[in-house]
Amino acid sequence: MATASQPETNPVDVPYYISDNSAVTAATGWRPHLSMTDILDDVFGWLREHRRELEVILK
C-alpha cells in the first residue's frame, strides 16, 4: 500500500490520504459501507451545520 505526503500543503491538512483499501479487505474481509459521495455529503453537511463556529476559528 503506497502512501505519500505533500509538504507544501497547509499545516491543518490531513498529512496522509489513503484511498486504496484492497490490502485491508484482502487481510480482513472488511469493506467500507459508505461511498465517497456519502462521506463527502456528511463532511459538507457538518461544515454547513458548524459554519459559524468555523468562521471564528478560520479568520
PDB file of N, CA and C in Angstrom:
ATOM      1  N   MET A   1       0.859  -1.171   0.000  1.00  0.00           N
ATOM      2  CA  MET A   1       0.000   0.000   0.000  1.00  0.00           C
ATOM      3  C   MET A   1       0.905   1.233   0.000  1.00  0.00           C
ATOM      4  N   ALA A   2       0.786   2.035  -1.006  1.00  0.00           N
ATOM      5  CA  ALA A   2       1.623   3.225  -1.124  1.00  0.00           C
ATOM      6  C   ALA A   2       0.968   4.416  -0.432  1.00  0.00           C
ATOM      7  N   THR A   3       1.781   5.215   0.228  1.00  0.00           N
ATOM      8  CA  THR A   3       1.305   6.464   0.823  1.00  0.00           C
ATOM      9  C   THR A   3       2.228   7.580   0.378  1.00  0.00           C
ATOM     10  N   ALA A   4       1.744   8.777   0.454  1.00  0.00           N
ATOM     11  CA  ALA A   4       2.565   9.923   0.078  1.00  0.00           C
ATOM     12  C   ALA A   4       2.101  11.141   0.855  1.00  0.00           C
ATOM     13  N   SER A   5       2.981  12.090   1.026  1.00  0.00           N
ATOM     14  CA  SER A   5       2.604  13.357   1.641  1.00  0.00           C
ATOM     15  C   SER A   5       3.102  14.483   0.750  1.00  0.00           C
ATOM     16  N   GLN A   6       2.472  15.622   0.891  1.00  0.00           N
ATOM     17  CA  GLN A   6       2.875  16.797   0.133  1.00  0.00           C
ATOM     18  C   GLN A   6       3.260  17.875   1.143  1.00  0.00           C
ATOM     19  N   PRO A   7       4.542  18.107   1.336  1.00  0.00           N
ATOM     20  CA  PRO A   7       4.988  19.060   2.348  1.00  0.00           C
ATOM     21  C   PRO A   7       4.492  20.481   2.113  1.00  0.00           C
ATOM     22  N   GLU A   8       4.122  20.823   0.880  1.00  0.00           N
ATOM     23  CA  GLU A   8       3.686  22.193   0.600  1.00  0.00           C
ATOM     24  C   GLU A   8       2.227  22.444   0.981  1.00  0.00           C
ATOM     25  N   THR A   9       1.515  21.442   1.484  1.00  0.00           N
ATOM     26  CA  THR A   9       0.122  21.650   1.867  1.00  0.00           C
ATOM     27  C   THR A   9       0.022  22.481   3.142  1.00  0.00           C
ATOM     28  N   ASN A  10      -1.179  22.897   3.440  1.00  0.00           N
ATOM     29  CA  ASN A  10      -1.449  23.691   4.631  1.00  0.00           C
ATOM     30  C   ASN A  10      -1.193  22.858   5.888  1.00  0.00           C
ATOM     31  N   PRO A  11      -0.687  23.460   6.959  1.00  0.00           N
ATOM     32  CA  PRO A  11      -0.418  22.710   8.189  1.00  0.00           C
ATOM     33  C   PRO A  11      -1.653  22.018   8.780  1.00  0.00           C
ATOM     34  N   VAL A  12      -2.853  22.498   8.478  1.00  0.00           N
ATOM     35  CA  VAL A  12      -4.051  21.862   9.038  1.00  0.00           C
ATOM     36  C   VAL A  12      -4.588  20.745   8.146  1.00  0.00           C
ATOM     37  N   ASP A  13      -3.960  20.510   7.000  1.00  0.00           N
ATOM     38  CA  ASP A  13      -4.395  19.433   6.120  1.00  0.00           C
ATOM     39  C   ASP A  13      -4.095  18.074   6.750  1.00  0.00           C
ATOM     40  N   VAL A  14      -4.859  17.074   6.340  1.00  0.00           N
ATOM     41  CA  VAL A  14      -4.591  15.704   6.760  1.00  0.00           C
ATOM     42  C   VAL A  14      -3.259  15.294   6.142  1.00  0.00           C
ATOM     43  N   PRO A  15      -2.299  14.812   6.960  1.00  0.00           N
ATOM     44  CA  PRO A  15      -0.968  14.535   6.425  1.00  0.00           C
ATOM     45  C   PRO A  15      -0.908  13.324   5.497  1.00  0.00           C
ATOM     46  N   TYR A  16      -1.837  12.387   5.620  1.00  0.00           N
ATOM     47  CA  TYR A  16      -1.814  11.195   4.779  1.00  0.00           C
ATOM     48  C   TYR A  16      -3.208  10.948   4.227  1.00  0.00           C
ATOM     49  N   TYR A  17      -3.286  10.564   2.988  1.00  0.00           N
ATOM     50  CA  TYR A  17      -4.552  10.236   2.344  1.00  0.00           C
ATOM     51  C   TYR A  17      -4.402   8.867   1.706  1.00  0.00           C
ATOM     52  N   ILE A  18      -5.176   7.924   2.172  1.00  0.00           N
ATOM     53  CA  ILE A  18      -5.109   6.564   1.646  1.00  0.00           C
ATOM     54  C   ILE A  18      -6.474   6.224   1.073  1.00  0.00           C
ATOM     55  N   SER A  19      -6.517   5.900  -0.206  1.00  0.00           N
ATOM     56  CA  SER A  19      -7.808   5.615  -0.817  1.00  0.00           C
ATOM     57  C   SER A  19      -7.951   4.173  -1.300  1.00  0.00           C
ATOM     58  N   ASP A  20      -6.906   3.402  -1.214  1.00  0.00           N
ATOM     59  CA  ASP A  20      -6.970   2.017  -1.672  1.00  0.00           C
ATOM     60  C   ASP A  20      -7.068   1.105  -0.454  1.00  0.00           C
ATOM     61  N   ASN A  21      -8.237   0.524  -0.240  1.00  0.00           N
ATOM     62  CA  ASN A  21      -8.436  -0.335   0.920  1.00  0.00           C
ATOM     63  C   ASN A  21      -8.311  -1.821   0.573  1.00  0.00           C
ATOM     64  N   SER A  22      -7.788  -2.144  -0.614  1.00  0.00           N
ATOM     65  CA  SER A  22      -7.741  -3.541  -1.053  1.00  0.00           C
ATOM     66  C   SER A  22      -6.893  -4.422  -0.136  1.00  0.00           C
ATOM     67  N   ALA A  23      -5.807  -3.914   0.418  1.00  0.00           N
ATOM     68  CA  ALA A  23      -4.977  -4.716   1.320  1.00  0.00           C
ATOM     69  C   ALA A  23      -5.739  -5.049   2.603  1.00  0.00           C
ATOM     70  N   VAL A  24      -6.472  -4.087   3.132  1.00  0.00           N
ATOM     71  CA  VAL A  24      -7.273  -4.328   4.341  1.00  0.00           C
ATOM     72  C   VAL A  24      -8.388  -5.323   4.033  1.00  0.00           C
ATOM     73  N   THR A  25      -9.041  -5.158   2.893  1.00  0.00           N
ATOM     74  CA  THR A  25     -10.110  -6.078   2.502  1.00  0.00           C
ATOM     75  C   THR A  25      -9.563  -7.495   2.337  1.00  0.00           C
ATOM     76  N   ALA A  26      -8.420  -7.633   1.691  1.00  0.00           N
ATOM     77  CA  ALA A  26      -7.816  -8.951   1.492  1.00  0.00           C
ATOM     78  C   ALA A  26      -7.433  -9.599   2.820  1.00  0.00           C
ATOM     79  N   ALA A  27      -6.923  -8.810   3.755  1.00  0.00           N
ATOM     80  CA  ALA A  27      -6.462  -9.349   5.034  1.00  0.00           C
ATOM     81  C   ALA A  27      -7.597  -9.630   6.011  1.00  0.00           C
ATOM     82  N   THR A  28      -8.656  -8.838   5.957  1.00  0.00           N
ATOM     83  CA  THR A  28      -9.695  -8.940   6.993  1.00  0.00           C
ATOM     84  C   THR A  28     -11.095  -9.205   6.461  1.00  0.00           C
ATOM     85  N   GLY A  29     -11.315  -8.981   5.175  1.00  0.00           N
ATOM     86  CA  GLY A  29     -12.657  -9.102   4.621  1.00  0.00           C
ATOM     87  C   GLY A  29     -13.495  -7.845   4.799  1.00  0.00           C
ATOM     88  N   TRP A  30     -12.947  -6.853   5.498  1.00  0.00           N
ATOM     89  CA  TRP A  30     -13.681  -5.606   5.743  1.00  0.00           C
ATOM     90  C   TRP A  30     -13.806  -4.811   4.450  1.00  0.00           C
ATOM     91  N   ARG A  31     -14.970  -4.235   4.259  1.00  0.00           N
ATOM     92  CA  ARG A  31     -15.210  -3.330   3.131  1.00  0.00           C
ATOM     93  C   ARG A  31     -15.919  -2.091   3.658  1.00  0.00           C
ATOM     94  N   PRO A  32     -15.636  -0.936   3.088  1.00  0.00           N
ATOM     95  CA  PRO A  32     -16.332   0.277   3.529  1.00  0.00           C
ATOM     96  C   PRO A  32     -17.824   0.181   3.204  1.00  0.00           C
ATOM     97  N   HIS A  33     -18.639   0.772   4.066  1.00  0.00           N
ATOM     98  CA  HIS A  33     -20.087   0.756   3.867  1.00  0.00           C
ATOM     99  C   HIS A  33     -20.595   2.053   3.251  1.00  0.00           C
ATOM    100  N   LEU A  34     -19.778   3.082   3.263  1.00  0.00           N
ATOM    101  CA  LEU A  34     -20.166   4.370   2.698  1.00  0.00           C
ATOM    102  C   LEU A  34     -19.368   4.635   1.431  1.00  0.00           C
ATOM    103  N   SER A  35     -20.028   5.208   0.455  1.00  0.00           N
ATOM    104  CA  SER A  35     -19.322   5.600  -0.766  1.00  0.00           C
ATOM    105  C   SER A  35     -18.597   6.923  -0.518  1.00  0.00           C
ATOM    106  N   MET A  36     -17.698   7.261  -1.408  1.00  0.00           N
ATOM    107  CA  MET A  36     -17.005   8.544  -1.294  1.00  0.00           C
ATOM    108  C   MET A  36     -18.015   9.688  -1.343  1.00  0.00           C
ATOM    109  N   THR A  37     -19.045   9.556  -2.164  1.00  0.00           N
ATOM    110  CA  THR A  37     -20.091  10.586  -2.243  1.00  0.00           C
ATOM    111  C   THR A  37     -20.804  10.739  -0.906  1.00  0.00           C
ATOM    112  N   ASP A  38     -21.139   9.609  -0.258  1.00  0.00           N
ATOM    113  CA  ASP A  38     -21.789   9.662   1.057  1.00  0.00           C
ATOM    114  C   ASP A  38     -20.896  10.356   2.084  1.00  0.00           C
ATOM    115  N   ILE A  39     -19.620  10.024   2.068  1.00  0.00           N
ATOM    116  CA  ILE A  39     -18.680  10.624   3.020  1.00  0.00           C
ATOM    117  C   ILE A  39     -18.582  12.122   2.787  1.00  0.00           C
ATOM    118  N   LEU A  40     -18.437  12.535   1.531  1.00  0.00           N
ATOM    119  CA  LEU A  40     -18.348  13.966   1.231  1.00  0.00           C
ATOM    120  C   LEU A  40     -19.635  14.689   1.595  1.00  0.00           C
ATOM    121  N   ASP A  41     -20.789  14.069   1.349  1.00  0.00           N
ATOM    122  CA  ASP A  41     -22.062  14.665   1.766  1.00  0.00           C
ATOM    123  C   ASP A  41     -22.091  14.873   3.275  1.00  0.00           C
ATOM    124  N   ASP A  42     -21.625  13.882   4.042  1.00  0.00           N
ATOM    125  CA  ASP A  42     -21.574  14.004   5.500  1.00  0.00           C
ATOM    126  C   ASP A  42     -20.644  15.141   5.930  1.00  0.00           C
ATOM    127  N   VAL A  43     -19.459  15.204   5.316  1.00  0.00           N
ATOM    128  CA  VAL A  43     -18.492  16.254   5.667  1.00  0.00           C
ATOM    129  C   VAL A  43     -19.056  17.632   5.349  1.00  0.00           C
ATOM    130  N   PHE A  44     -19.603  17.809   4.157  1.00  0.00           N
ATOM    131  CA  PHE A  44     -20.150  19.119   3.786  1.00  0.00           C
ATOM    132  C   PHE A  44     -21.354  19.483   4.643  1.00  0.00           C
ATOM    133  N   GLY A  45     -22.158  18.498   5.008  1.00  0.00           N
ATOM    134  CA  GLY A  45     -23.277  18.752   5.910  1.00  0.00           C
ATOM    135  C   GLY A  45     -22.791  19.234   7.263  1.00  0.00           C
ATOM    136  N   TRP A  46     -21.737  18.596   7.782  1.00  0.00           N
ATOM    137  CA  TRP A  46     -21.171  19.004   9.065  1.00  0.00           C
ATOM    138  C   TRP A  46     -20.610  20.422   8.965  1.00  0.00           C
ATOM    139  N   LEU A  47     -19.917  20.713   7.872  1.00  0.00           N
ATOM    140  CA  LEU A  47     -19.362  22.055   7.680  1.00  0.00           C
ATOM    141  C   LEU A  47     -20.465  23.109   7.643  1.00  0.00           C
ATOM    142  N   ARG A  48     -21.563  22.811   6.951  1.00  0.00           N
ATOM    143  CA  ARG A  48     -22.685  23.757   6.904  1.00  0.00           C
ATOM    144  C   ARG A  48     -23.286  23.960   8.294  1.00  0.00           C
ATOM    145  N   GLU A  49     -23.466  22.870   9.040  1.00  0.00           N
ATOM    146  CA  GLU A  49     -24.057  22.954  10.378  1.00  0.00           C
ATOM    147  C   GLU A  49     -23.180  23.743  11.351  1.00  0.00           C
ATOM    148  N   HIS A  50     -21.877  23.718  11.157  1.00  0.00           N
ATOM    149  CA  HIS A  50     -20.937  24.344  12.088  1.00  0.00           C
ATOM    150  C   HIS A  50     -20.240  25.563  11.488  1.00  0.00           C
ATOM    151  N   ARG A  51     -20.853  26.142  10.479  1.00  0.00           N
ATOM    152  CA  ARG A  51     -20.225  27.251   9.757  1.00  0.00           C
ATOM    153  C   ARG A  51     -19.835  28.402  10.676  1.00  0.00           C
ATOM    154  N   ARG A  52     -20.738  28.819  11.553  1.00  0.00           N
ATOM    155  CA  ARG A  52     -20.441  29.975  12.419  1.00  0.00           C
ATOM    156  C   ARG A  52     -19.243  29.714  13.319  1.00  0.00           C
ATOM    157  N   GLU A  53     -19.195  28.538  13.914  1.00  0.00           N
ATOM    158  CA  GLU A  53     -18.060  28.211  14.781  1.00  0.00           C
ATOM    159  C   GLU A  53     -16.758  28.174  13.986  1.00  0.00           C
ATOM    160  N   LEU A  54     -16.823  27.635  12.778  1.00  0.00           N
ATOM    161  CA  LEU A  54     -15.626  27.534  11.946  1.00  0.00           C
ATOM    162  C   LEU A  54     -15.151  28.894  11.454  1.00  0.00           C
ATOM    163  N   GLU A  55     -16.080  29.793  11.155  1.00  0.00           N
ATOM    164  CA  GLU A  55     -15.683  31.127  10.696  1.00  0.00           C
ATOM    165  C   GLU A  55     -14.843  31.838  11.749  1.00  0.00           C
ATOM    166  N   VAL A  56     -15.187  31.661  13.015  1.00  0.00           N
ATOM    167  CA  VAL A  56     -14.416  32.284  14.102  1.00  0.00           C
ATOM    168  C   VAL A  56     -13.003  31.706  14.135  1.00  0.00           C
ATOM    169  N   ILE A  57     -12.904  30.409  13.984  1.00  0.00           N
ATOM    170  CA  ILE A  57     -11.603  29.737  14.058  1.00  0.00           C
ATOM    171  C   ILE A  57     -10.741  30.043  12.835  1.00  0.00           C
ATOM    172  N   LEU A  58     -11.353  30.110  11.665  1.00  0.00           N
ATOM    173  CA  LEU A  58     -10.595  30.214  10.414  1.00  0.00           C
ATOM    174  C   LEU A  58     -10.353  31.635   9.933  1.00  0.00           C
ATOM    175  N   LYS A  59     -10.739  32.632  10.709  1.00  0.00           N
ATOM    176  CA  LYS A  59     -10.493  34.026  10.302  1.00  0.00           C
ATOM    177  C   LYS A  59      -9.036  34.364  10.350  1.00  0.00           C
TER     178      LYS A  59
END
